[in-house]
Amino acid sequence: MAQTTLKFEALDAAGRLVRKRRVPLFTRYTFRDELQGLLGNVGFRVVHLFRDYNRNQYDGTGEMIVVAQRLDQGLRKLDDRA
């Protein structure tokens, strides 16, 4: 488990700081099979696994980008941008 702190700053039109907020973010690594099981338990399924933002297929190495679908909804084509 890793903890990171996200920092947000709101500025007014003149660029002056009007609000500052810090939010803790807890993350952990998840194995592929574990993630698929967890998603299945809450009504989702994995429809694509990529290894980068160029949509190259996940090859088991490095980072993994997961596209999931709720089981009670149809899936639009990945190239259909909303």
mmCIF file as gemmi writes it, N, C-alpha and C atoms, coordinates in Angstrom:
data_model
loop_
_atom_site.group_PDB
_atom_site.id
_atom_site.type_symbol
_atom_site.label_atom_id
_atom_site.label_alt_id
_atom_site.label_comp_id
_atom_site.label_asym_id
_atom_site.label_entity_id
_atom_site.label_seq_id
_atom_site.pdbx_PDB_ins_code
_atom_site.Cartn_x
_atom_site.Cartn_y
_atom_site.Cartn_z
_atom_site.occupancy
_atom_site.B_iso_or_equiv
_atom_site.pdbx_formal_charge
_atom_site.auth_seq_id
_atom_site.auth_asym_id
_atom_site.pdbx_PDB_model_num
ATOM 1 N N . MET Axp A 1 ? 0.859 -1.165 0 1 0 ? 1 A 1
ATOM 2 C CA . MET Axp A 1 ? 0 0 0 1 0 ? 1 A 1
ATOM 3 C C . MET Axp A 1 ? 0.908 1.231 0 1 0 ? 1 A 1
ATOM 4 N N . ALA Axp A 2 ? 0.549 2.193 -0.808 1 0 ? 2 A 1
ATOM 5 C CA . ALA Axp A 2 ? 1.298 3.446 -0.878 1 0 ? 2 A 1
ATOM 6 C C . ALA Axp A 2 ? 0.343 4.603 -0.645 1 0 ? 2 A 1
ATOM 7 N N . GLN Axp A 3 ? 0.844 5.646 -0.014 1 0 ? 3 A 1
ATOM 8 C CA . GLN Axp A 3 ? 0.034 6.834 0.203 1 0 ? 3 A 1
ATOM 9 C C . GLN Axp A 3 ? 0.683 8.019 -0.488 1 0 ? 3 A 1
ATOM 10 N N . THR Axp A 4 ? -0.139 8.758 -1.204 1 0 ? 4 A 1
ATOM 11 C CA . THR Axp A 4 ? 0.271 9.972 -1.875 1 0 ? 4 A 1
ATOM 12 C C . THR Axp A 4 ? -0.673 11.074 -1.422 1 0 ? 4 A 1
ATOM 13 N N . THR Axp A 5 ? -0.215 12.303 -1.453 1 0 ? 5 A 1
ATOM 14 C CA . THR Axp A 5 ? -1.099 13.415 -1.134 1 0 ? 5 A 1
ATOM 15 C C . THR Axp A 5 ? -1.324 14.235 -2.392 1 0 ? 5 A 1
ATOM 16 N N . LEU Axp A 6 ? -2.595 14.365 -2.789 1 0 ? 6 A 1
ATOM 17 C CA . LEU Axp A 6 ? -2.947 15.216 -3.918 1 0 ? 6 A 1
ATOM 18 C C . LEU Axp A 6 ? -3.131 16.628 -3.4 1 0 ? 6 A 1
ATOM 19 N N . LYS Axp A 7 ? -2.581 17.596 -4.115 1 0 ? 7 A 1
ATOM 20 C CA . LYS Axp A 7 ? -2.681 18.991 -3.7 1 0 ? 7 A 1
ATOM 21 C C . LYS Axp A 7 ? -3.451 19.771 -4.759 1 0 ? 7 A 1
ATOM 22 N N . PHE Axp A 8 ? -4.483 20.471 -4.32 1 0 ? 8 A 1
ATOM 23 C CA . PHE Axp A 8 ? -5.305 21.281 -5.212 1 0 ? 8 A 1
ATOM 24 C C . PHE Axp A 8 ? -5.239 22.736 -4.765 1 0 ? 8 A 1
ATOM 25 N N . GLU Axp A 9 ? -5.147 23.639 -5.723 1 0 ? 9 A 1
ATOM 26 C CA . GLU Axp A 9 ? -5.161 25.07 -5.429 1 0 ? 9 A 1
ATOM 27 C C . GLU Axp A 9 ? -6.148 25.745 -6.367 1 0 ? 9 A 1
ATOM 28 N N . ALA Axp A 10 ? -7.013 26.594 -5.819 1 0 ? 10 A 1
ATOM 29 C CA . ALA Axp A 10 ? -7.962 27.365 -6.615 1 0 ? 10 A 1
ATOM 30 C C . ALA Axp A 10 ? -7.484 28.82 -6.642 1 0 ? 10 A 1
ATOM 31 N N . LEU Axp A 11 ? -7.477 29.386 -7.817 1 0 ? 11 A 1
ATOM 32 C CA . LEU Axp A 11 ? -7.031 30.764 -7.994 1 0 ? 11 A 1
ATOM 33 C C . LEU Axp A 11 ? -8.195 31.618 -8.474 1 0 ? 11 A 1
ATOM 34 N N . ASP Axp A 12 ? -8.194 32.887 -8.098 1 0 ? 12 A 1
ATOM 35 C CA . ASP Axp A 12 ? -9.206 33.805 -8.617 1 0 ? 12 A 1
ATOM 36 C C . ASP Axp A 12 ? -8.748 34.319 -9.982 1 0 ? 12 A 1
ATOM 37 N N . ALA Axp A 13 ? -9.536 35.183 -10.587 1 0 ? 13 A 1
ATOM 38 C CA . ALA Axp A 13 ? -9.243 35.685 -11.937 1 0 ? 13 A 1
ATOM 39 C C . ALA Axp A 13 ? -7.91 36.416 -12.01 1 0 ? 13 A 1
ATOM 40 N N . ALA Axp A 14 ? -7.473 36.986 -10.881 1 0 ? 14 A 1
ATOM 41 C CA . ALA Axp A 14 ? -6.197 37.711 -10.85 1 0 ? 14 A 1
ATOM 42 C C . ALA Axp A 14 ? -5.017 36.785 -10.564 1 0 ? 14 A 1
ATOM 43 N N . GLY Axp A 15 ? -5.3 35.508 -10.373 1 0 ? 15 A 1
ATOM 44 C CA . GLY Axp A 15 ? -4.235 34.548 -10.118 1 0 ? 15 A 1
ATOM 45 C C . GLY Axp A 15 ? -3.858 34.397 -8.657 1 0 ? 15 A 1
ATOM 46 N N . ARG Axp A 16 ? -4.657 34.991 -7.757 1 0 ? 16 A 1
ATOM 47 C CA . ARG Axp A 16 ? -4.379 34.876 -6.323 1 0 ? 16 A 1
ATOM 48 C C . ARG Axp A 16 ? -4.982 33.588 -5.772 1 0 ? 16 A 1
ATOM 49 N N . LEU Axp A 17 ? -4.264 32.991 -4.87 1 0 ? 17 A 1
ATOM 50 C CA . LEU Axp A 17 ? -4.72 31.764 -4.233 1 0 ? 17 A 1
ATOM 51 C C . LEU Axp A 17 ? -5.928 32.065 -3.347 1 0 ? 17 A 1
ATOM 52 N N . VAL Axp A 18 ? -7.038 31.363 -3.585 1 0 ? 18 A 1
ATOM 53 C CA . VAL Axp A 18 ? -8.242 31.574 -2.772 1 0 ? 18 A 1
ATOM 54 C C . VAL Axp A 18 ? -8.606 30.334 -1.947 1 0 ? 18 A 1
ATOM 55 N N . ARG Axp A 19 ? -8.083 29.177 -2.346 1 0 ? 19 A 1
ATOM 56 C CA . ARG Axp A 19 ? -8.372 27.956 -1.601 1 0 ? 19 A 1
ATOM 57 C C . ARG Axp A 19 ? -7.284 26.935 -1.873 1 0 ? 19 A 1
ATOM 58 N N . LYS Axp A 20 ? -6.955 26.196 -0.855 1 0 ? 20 A 1
ATOM 59 C CA . LYS Axp A 20 ? -5.94 25.15 -0.947 1 0 ? 20 A 1
ATOM 60 C C . LYS Axp A 20 ? -6.517 23.907 -0.281 1 0 ? 20 A 1
ATOM 61 N N . ARG Axp A 21 ? -6.305 22.762 -0.895 1 0 ? 21 A 1
ATOM 62 C CA . ARG Axp A 21 ? -6.831 21.523 -0.329 1 0 ? 21 A 1
ATOM 63 C C . ARG Axp A 21 ? -5.838 20.402 -0.55 1 0 ? 21 A 1
ATOM 64 N N . ARG Axp A 22 ? -5.682 19.564 0.462 1 0 ? 22 A 1
ATOM 65 C CA . ARG Axp A 22 ? -4.827 18.375 0.364 1 0 ? 22 A 1
ATOM 66 C C . ARG Axp A 22 ? -5.706 17.162 0.63 1 0 ? 22 A 1
ATOM 67 N N . VAL Axp A 23 ? -5.582 16.162 -0.235 1 0 ? 23 A 1
ATOM 68 C CA . VAL Axp A 23 ? -6.403 14.964 -0.128 1 0 ? 23 A 1
ATOM 69 C C . VAL Axp A 23 ? -5.49 13.745 -0.164 1 0 ? 23 A 1
ATOM 70 N N . PRO Axp A 24 ? -5.584 12.86 0.84 1 0 ? 24 A 1
ATOM 71 C CA . PRO Axp A 24 ? -4.762 11.651 0.79 1 0 ? 24 A 1
ATOM 72 C C . PRO Axp A 24 ? -5.311 10.661 -0.241 1 0 ? 24 A 1
ATOM 73 N N . LEU Axp A 25 ? -4.42 9.992 -0.932 1 0 ? 25 A 1
ATOM 74 C CA . LEU Axp A 25 ? -4.787 8.979 -1.917 1 0 ? 25 A 1
ATOM 75 C C . LEU Axp A 25 ? -4.003 7.716 -1.582 1 0 ? 25 A 1
ATOM 76 N N . PHE Axp A 26 ? -4.725 6.65 -1.3 1 0 ? 26 A 1
ATOM 77 C CA . PHE Axp A 26 ? -4.099 5.363 -0.979 1 0 ? 26 A 1
ATOM 78 C C . PHE Axp A 26 ? -4.199 4.465 -2.2 1 0 ? 26 A 1
ATOM 79 N N . THR Axp A 27 ? -3.082 3.879 -2.604 1 0 ? 27 A 1
ATOM 80 C CA . THR Axp A 27 ? -3.064 2.99 -3.767 1 0 ? 27 A 1
ATOM 81 C C . THR Axp A 27 ? -2.313 1.709 -3.423 1 0 ? 27 A 1
ATOM 82 N N . ARG Axp A 28 ? -2.589 0.69 -4.202 1 0 ? 28 A 1
ATOM 83 C CA . ARG Axp A 28 ? -1.837 -0.555 -4.079 1 0 ? 28 A 1
ATOM 84 C C . ARG Axp A 28 ? -1.85 -1.256 -5.424 1 0 ? 28 A 1
ATOM 85 N N . TYR Axp A 29 ? -0.873 -2.093 -5.64 1 0 ? 29 A 1
ATOM 86 C CA . TYR Axp A 29 ? -0.83 -2.872 -6.865 1 0 ? 29 A 1
ATOM 87 C C . TYR Axp A 29 ? -1.868 -3.978 -6.796 1 0 ? 29 A 1
ATOM 88 N N . THR Axp A 30 ? -2.47 -4.265 -7.941 1 0 ? 30 A 1
ATOM 89 C CA . THR Axp A 30 ? -3.467 -5.328 -8.043 1 0 ? 30 A 1
ATOM 90 C C . THR Axp A 30 ? -3.064 -6.236 -9.188 1 0 ? 30 A 1
ATOM 91 N N . PHE Axp A 31 ? -3.088 -7.527 -8.95 1 0 ? 31 A 1
ATOM 92 C CA . PHE Axp A 31 ? -2.785 -8.483 -10.009 1 0 ? 31 A 1
ATOM 93 C C . PHE Axp A 31 ? -3.978 -8.602 -10.957 1 0 ? 31 A 1
ATOM 94 N N . ARG Axp A 32 ? -3.691 -8.948 -12.196 1 0 ? 32 A 1
ATOM 95 C CA . ARG Axp A 32 ? -4.727 -9.016 -13.23 1 0 ? 32 A 1
ATOM 96 C C . ARG Axp A 32 ? -5.9 -9.907 -12.825 1 0 ? 32 A 1
ATOM 97 N N . ASP Axp A 33 ? -5.622 -11.122 -12.404 1 0 ? 33 A 1
ATOM 98 C CA . ASP Axp A 33 ? -6.706 -12.042 -12.033 1 0 ? 33 A 1
ATOM 99 C C . ASP Axp A 33 ? -7.495 -11.525 -10.837 1 0 ? 33 A 1
ATOM 100 N N . GLU Axp A 34 ? -6.802 -10.902 -9.89 1 0 ? 34 A 1
ATOM 101 C CA . GLU Axp A 34 ? -7.479 -10.336 -8.729 1 0 ? 34 A 1
ATOM 102 C C . GLU Axp A 34 ? -8.424 -9.212 -9.154 1 0 ? 34 A 1
ATOM 103 N N . LEU Axp A 35 ? -7.944 -8.337 -10.033 1 0 ? 35 A 1
ATOM 104 C CA . LEU Axp A 35 ? -8.766 -7.229 -10.489 1 0 ? 35 A 1
ATOM 105 C C . LEU Axp A 35 ? -9.997 -7.73 -11.24 1 0 ? 35 A 1
ATOM 106 N N . GLN Axp A 36 ? -9.808 -8.721 -12.109 1 0 ? 36 A 1
ATOM 107 C CA . GLN Axp A 36 ? -10.95 -9.264 -12.849 1 0 ? 36 A 1
ATOM 108 C C . GLN Axp A 36 ? -11.974 -9.863 -11.886 1 0 ? 36 A 1
ATOM 109 N N . GLY Axp A 37 ? -11.521 -10.543 -10.85 1 0 ? 37 A 1
ATOM 110 C CA . GLY Axp A 37 ? -12.432 -11.099 -9.858 1 0 ? 37 A 1
ATOM 111 C C . GLY Axp A 37 ? -13.168 -10.024 -9.082 1 0 ? 37 A 1
ATOM 112 N N . LEU Axp A 38 ? -12.452 -8.988 -8.66 1 0 ? 38 A 1
ATOM 113 C CA . LEU Axp A 38 ? -13.075 -7.89 -7.923 1 0 ? 38 A 1
ATOM 114 C C . LEU Axp A 38 ? -14.117 -7.173 -8.775 1 0 ? 38 A 1
ATOM 115 N N . LEU Axp A 39 ? -13.779 -6.916 -10.038 1 0 ? 39 A 1
ATOM 116 C CA . LEU Axp A 39 ? -14.735 -6.264 -10.931 1 0 ? 39 A 1
ATOM 117 C C . LEU Axp A 39 ? -15.965 -7.147 -11.148 1 0 ? 39 A 1
ATOM 118 N N . GLY Axp A 40 ? -15.747 -8.439 -11.322 1 0 ? 40 A 1
ATOM 119 C CA . GLY Axp A 40 ? -16.862 -9.367 -11.497 1 0 ? 40 A 1
ATOM 120 C C . GLY Axp A 40 ? -17.788 -9.395 -10.291 1 0 ? 40 A 1
ATOM 121 N N . ASN Axp A 41 ? -17.221 -9.274 -9.112 1 0 ? 41 A 1
ATOM 122 C CA . ASN Axp A 41 ? -18.02 -9.282 -7.882 1 0 ? 41 A 1
ATOM 123 C C . ASN Axp A 41 ? -18.969 -8.091 -7.791 1 0 ? 41 A 1
ATOM 124 N N . VAL Axp A 42 ? -18.654 -7.007 -8.467 1 0 ? 42 A 1
ATOM 125 C CA . VAL Axp A 42 ? -19.502 -5.818 -8.39 1 0 ? 42 A 1
ATOM 126 C C . VAL Axp A 42 ? -20.192 -5.511 -9.725 1 0 ? 42 A 1
ATOM 127 N N . GLY Axp A 43 ? -20.276 -6.517 -10.61 1 0 ? 43 A 1
ATOM 128 C CA . GLY Axp A 43 ? -21.073 -6.381 -11.821 1 0 ? 43 A 1
ATOM 129 C C . GLY Axp A 43 ? -20.38 -5.789 -13.027 1 0 ? 43 A 1
ATOM 130 N N . PHE Axp A 44 ? -19.059 -5.931 -13.107 1 0 ? 44 A 1
ATOM 131 C CA . PHE Axp A 44 ? -18.309 -5.445 -14.259 1 0 ? 44 A 1
ATOM 132 C C . PHE Axp A 44 ? -17.529 -6.59 -14.882 1 0 ? 44 A 1
ATOM 133 N N . ARG Axp A 45 ? -17.1 -6.381 -16.12 1 0 ? 45 A 1
ATOM 134 C CA . ARG Axp A 45 ? -16.181 -7.319 -16.765 1 0 ? 45 A 1
ATOM 135 C C . ARG Axp A 45 ? -15.122 -6.525 -17.507 1 0 ? 45 A 1
ATOM 136 N N . VAL Axp A 46 ? -13.951 -7.103 -17.634 1 0 ? 46 A 1
ATOM 137 C CA . VAL Axp A 46 ? -12.848 -6.465 -18.361 1 0 ? 46 A 1
ATOM 138 C C . VAL Axp A 46 ? -13.065 -6.701 -19.846 1 0 ? 46 A 1
ATOM 139 N N . VAL Axp A 47 ? -13.041 -5.62 -20.629 1 0 ? 47 A 1
ATOM 140 C CA . VAL Axp A 47 ? -13.221 -5.758 -22.074 1 0 ? 47 A 1
ATOM 141 C C . VAL Axp A 47 ? -11.943 -5.479 -22.85 1 0 ? 47 A 1
ATOM 142 N N . HIS Axp A 48 ? -11.01 -4.715 -22.259 1 0 ? 48 A 1
ATOM 143 C CA . HIS Axp A 48 ? -9.728 -4.444 -22.904 1 0 ? 48 A 1
ATOM 144 C C . HIS Axp A 48 ? -8.655 -4.289 -21.839 1 0 ? 48 A 1
ATOM 145 N N . LEU Axp A 49 ? -7.462 -4.753 -22.172 1 0 ? 49 A 1
ATOM 146 C CA . LEU Axp A 49 ? -6.274 -4.517 -21.35 1 0 ? 49 A 1
ATOM 147 C C . LEU Axp A 49 ? -5.206 -3.93 -22.261 1 0 ? 49 A 1
ATOM 148 N N . PHE Axp A 50 ? -4.707 -2.762 -21.901 1 0 ? 50 A 1
ATOM 149 C CA . PHE Axp A 50 ? -3.669 -2.098 -22.686 1 0 ? 50 A 1
ATOM 150 C C . PHE Axp A 50 ? -2.431 -1.901 -21.832 1 0 ? 50 A 1
ATOM 151 N N . ARG Axp A 51 ? -1.286 -1.746 -22.488 1 0 ? 51 A 1
ATOM 152 C CA . ARG Axp A 51 ? -0.045 -1.475 -21.748 1 0 ? 51 A 1
ATOM 153 C C . ARG Axp A 51 ? 0.369 -0.022 -21.829 1 0 ? 51 A 1
ATOM 154 N N . ASP Axp A 52 ? -0.337 0.76 -22.668 1 0 ? 52 A 1
ATOM 155 C CA . ASP Axp A 52 ? -0.017 2.186 -22.776 1 0 ? 52 A 1
ATOM 156 C C . ASP Axp A 52 ? -1.217 2.92 -23.361 1 0 ? 52 A 1
ATOM 157 N N . TYR Axp A 53 ? -1.094 4.24 -23.439 1 0 ? 53 A 1
ATOM 158 C CA . TYR Axp A 53 ? -2.192 5.055 -23.958 1 0 ? 53 A 1
ATOM 159 C C . TYR Axp A 53 ? -2.293 5.024 -25.474 1 0 ? 53 A 1
ATOM 160 N N . ASN Axp A 54 ? -1.395 4.325 -26.137 1 0 ? 54 A 1
ATOM 161 C CA . ASN Axp A 54 ? -1.492 4.102 -27.578 1 0 ? 54 A 1
ATOM 162 C C . ASN Axp A 54 ? -2.321 2.861 -27.887 1 0 ? 54 A 1
ATOM 163 N N . ARG Axp A 55 ? -2.895 2.275 -26.853 1 0 ? 55 A 1
ATOM 164 C CA . ARG Axp A 55 ? -3.765 1.091 -26.944 1 0 ? 55 A 1
ATOM 165 C C . ARG Axp A 55 ? -3.037 -0.152 -27.434 1 0 ? 55 A 1
ATOM 166 N N . ASN Axp A 56 ? -1.734 -0.252 -27.131 1 0 ? 56 A 1
ATOM 167 C CA . ASN Axp A 56 ? -1.019 -1.483 -27.426 1 0 ? 56 A 1
ATOM 168 C C . ASN Axp A 56 ? -1.473 -2.548 -26.43 1 0 ? 56 A 1
ATOM 169 N N . GLN Axp A 57 ? -1.633 -3.764 -26.914 1 0 ? 57 A 1
ATOM 170 C CA . GLN Axp A 57 ? -2.117 -4.852 -26.067 1 0 ? 57 A 1
ATOM 171 C C . GLN Axp A 57 ? -1.205 -5.058 -24.861 1 0 ? 57 A 1
ATOM 172 N N . TYR Axp A 58 ? -1.801 -5.32 -23.732 1 0 ? 58 A 1
ATOM 173 C CA . TYR Axp A 58 ? -1.045 -5.615 -22.52 1 0 ? 58 A 1
ATOM 174 C C . TYR Axp A 58 ? -0.314 -6.933 -22.714 1 0 ? 58 A 1
ATOM 175 N N . ASP Axp A 59 ? 0.984 -6.941 -22.447 1 0 ? 59 A 1
ATOM 176 C CA . ASP Axp A 59 ? 1.809 -8.134 -22.669 1 0 ? 59 A 1
ATOM 177 C C . ASP Axp A 59 ? 2.322 -8.756 -21.376 1 0 ? 59 A 1
ATOM 178 N N . GLY Axp A 60 ? 1.767 -8.341 -20.238 1 0 ? 60 A 1
ATOM 179 C CA . GLY Axp A 60 ? 2.185 -8.912 -18.966 1 0 ? 60 A 1
ATOM 180 C C . GLY Axp A 60 ? 3.33 -8.174 -18.301 1 0 ? 60 A 1
ATOM 181 N N . THR Axp A 61 ? 3.812 -7.12 -18.941 1 0 ? 61 A 1
ATOM 182 C CA . THR Axp A 61 ? 4.913 -6.36 -18.349 1 0 ? 61 A 1
ATOM 183 C C . THR Axp A 61 ? 4.484 -4.911 -18.152 1 0 ? 61 A 1
ATOM 184 N N . GLY Axp A 62 ? 5.054 -4.263 -17.17 1 0 ? 62 A 1
ATOM 185 C CA . GLY Axp A 62 ? 4.813 -2.842 -16.959 1 0 ? 62 A 1
ATOM 186 C C . GLY Axp A 62 ? 3.425 -2.523 -16.443 1 0 ? 62 A 1
ATOM 187 N N . GLU Axp A 63 ? 3.009 -1.297 -16.701 1 0 ? 63 A 1
ATOM 188 C CA . GLU Axp A 63 ? 1.71 -0.819 -16.246 1 0 ? 63 A 1
ATOM 189 C C . GLU Axp A 63 ? 0.6 -1.468 -17.053 1 0 ? 63 A 1
ATOM 190 N N . MET Axp A 64 ? -0.598 -1.49 -16.467 1 0 ? 64 A 1
ATOM 191 C CA . MET Axp A 64 ? -1.749 -2.076 -17.136 1 0 ? 64 A 1
ATOM 192 C C . MET Axp A 64 ? -2.896 -1.072 -17.084 1 0 ? 64 A 1
ATOM 193 N N . ILE Axp A 65 ? -3.495 -0.787 -18.243 1 0 ? 65 A 1
ATOM 194 C CA . ILE Axp A 65 ? -4.655 0.08 -18.331 1 0 ? 65 A 1
ATOM 195 C C . ILE Axp A 65 ? -5.852 -0.821 -18.596 1 0 ? 65 A 1
ATOM 196 N N . VAL Axp A 66 ? -6.866 -0.705 -17.757 1 0 ? 66 A 1
ATOM 197 C CA . VAL Axp A 66 ? -8.028 -1.592 -17.825 1 0 ? 66 A 1
ATOM 198 C C . VAL Axp A 66 ? -9.247 -0.813 -18.292 1 0 ? 66 A 1
ATOM 199 N N . VAL Axp A 67 ? -9.964 -1.367 -19.278 1 0 ? 67 A 1
ATOM 200 C CA . VAL Axp A 67 ? -11.254 -0.835 -19.696 1 0 ? 67 A 1
ATOM 201 C C . VAL Axp A 67 ? -12.284 -1.869 -19.276 1 0 ? 67 A 1
ATOM 202 N N . ALA Axp A 68 ? -13.237 -1.431 -18.441 1 0 ? 68 A 1
ATOM 203 C CA . ALA Axp A 68 ? -14.248 -2.351 -17.92 1 0 ? 68 A 1
ATOM 204 C C . ALA Axp A 68 ? -15.631 -1.91 -18.358 1 0 ? 68 A 1
ATOM 205 N N . GLN Axp A 69 ? -16.548 -2.861 -18.387 1 0 ? 69 A 1
ATOM 206 C CA . GLN Axp A 69 ? -17.932 -2.619 -18.788 1 0 ? 69 A 1
ATOM 207 C C . GLN Axp A 69 ? -18.861 -3.125 -17.701 1 0 ? 69 A 1
ATOM 208 N N . ARG Axp A 70 ? -19.855 -2.312 -17.36 1 0 ? 70 A 1
ATOM 209 C CA . ARG Axp A 70 ? -20.885 -2.786 -16.449 1 0 ? 70 A 1
ATOM 210 C C . ARG Axp A 70 ? -21.713 -3.827 -17.176 1 0 ? 70 A 1
ATOM 211 N N . LEU Axp A 71 ? -22.007 -4.923 -16.543 1 0 ? 71 A 1
ATOM 212 C CA . LEU Axp A 71 ? -22.661 -6.039 -17.219 1 0 ? 71 A 1
ATOM 213 C C . LEU Axp A 71 ? -24.074 -5.725 -17.687 1 0 ? 71 A 1
ATOM 214 N N . ASP Axp A 72 ? -24.749 -4.763 -17.101 1 0 ? 72 A 1
ATOM 215 C CA . ASP Axp A 72 ? -26.117 -4.451 -17.51 1 0 ? 72 A 1
ATOM 216 C C . ASP Axp A 72 ? -26.201 -3.357 -18.564 1 0 ? 72 A 1
ATOM 217 N N . GLN Axp A 73 ? -25.068 -2.985 -19.164 1 0 ? 73 A 1
ATOM 218 C CA . GLN Axp A 73 ? -25.065 -1.963 -20.211 1 0 ? 73 A 1
ATOM 219 C C . GLN Axp A 73 ? -24.297 -2.451 -21.422 1 0 ? 73 A 1
ATOM 220 N N . GLY Axp A 74 ? -24.721 -1.991 -22.584 1 0 ? 74 A 1
ATOM 221 C CA . GLY Axp A 74 ? -23.986 -2.299 -23.799 1 0 ? 74 A 1
ATOM 222 C C . GLY Axp A 74 ? -22.71 -1.478 -23.857 1 0 ? 74 A 1
ATOM 223 N N . LEU Axp A 75 ? -21.78 -1.883 -24.667 1 0 ? 75 A 1
ATOM 224 C CA . LEU Axp A 75 ? -20.5 -1.19 -24.778 1 0 ? 75 A 1
ATOM 225 C C . LEU Axp A 75 ? -20.426 -0.505 -26.134 1 0 ? 75 A 1
ATOM 226 N N . ARG Axp A 76 ? -20.115 0.797 -26.111 1 0 ? 76 A 1
ATOM 227 C CA . ARG Axp A 76 ? -19.88 1.496 -27.368 1 0 ? 76 A 1
ATOM 228 C C . ARG Axp A 76 ? -18.511 1.086 -27.89 1 0 ? 76 A 1
ATOM 229 N N . LYS Axp A 77 ? -18.319 1.273 -29.158 1 0 ? 77 A 1
ATOM 230 C CA . LYS Axp A 77 ? -16.98 1.042 -29.712 1 0 ? 77 A 1
ATOM 231 C C . LYS Axp A 77 ? -15.996 1.948 -28.996 1 0 ? 77 A 1
ATOM 232 N N . LEU Axp A 78 ? -14.781 1.466 -28.78 1 0 ? 78 A 1
ATOM 233 C CA . LEU Axp A 78 ? -13.759 2.211 -28.068 1 0 ? 78 A 1
ATOM 234 C C . LEU Axp A 78 ? -13.426 3.523 -28.775 1 0 ? 78 A 1
ATOM 235 N N . ASP Axp A 79 ? -13.549 3.551 -30.083 1 0 ? 79 A 1
ATOM 236 C CA . ASP Axp A 79 ? -13.232 4.76 -30.83 1 0 ? 79 A 1
ATOM 237 C C . ASP Axp A 79 ? -14.355 5.785 -30.815 1 0 ? 79 A 1
ATOM 238 N N . ASP Axp A 80 ? -15.548 5.442 -30.328 1 0 ? 80 A 1
ATOM 239 C CA . ASP Axp A 80 ? -16.652 6.393 -30.214 1 0 ? 80 A 1
ATOM 240 C C . ASP Axp A 80 ? -16.41 7.275 -29.011 1 0 ? 80 A 1
ATOM 241 N N . ARG Axp A 81 ? -15.943 8.467 -29.252 1 0 ? 81 A 1
ATOM 242 C CA . ARG Axp A 81 ? -15.651 9.394 -28.168 1 0 ? 81 A 1
ATOM 243 C C . ARG Axp A 81 ? -16.928 10.117 -27.77 1 0 ? 81 A 1
ATOM 244 N N . ALA Axp A 82 ? -17.191 10.198 -26.478 1 0 ? 82 A 1
ATOM 245 C CA . ALA Axp A 82 ? -18.39 10.902 -26 1 0 ? 82 A 1
ATOM 246 C C . ALA Axp A 82 ? -18.125 12.387 -25.931 1 0 ? 82 A 1
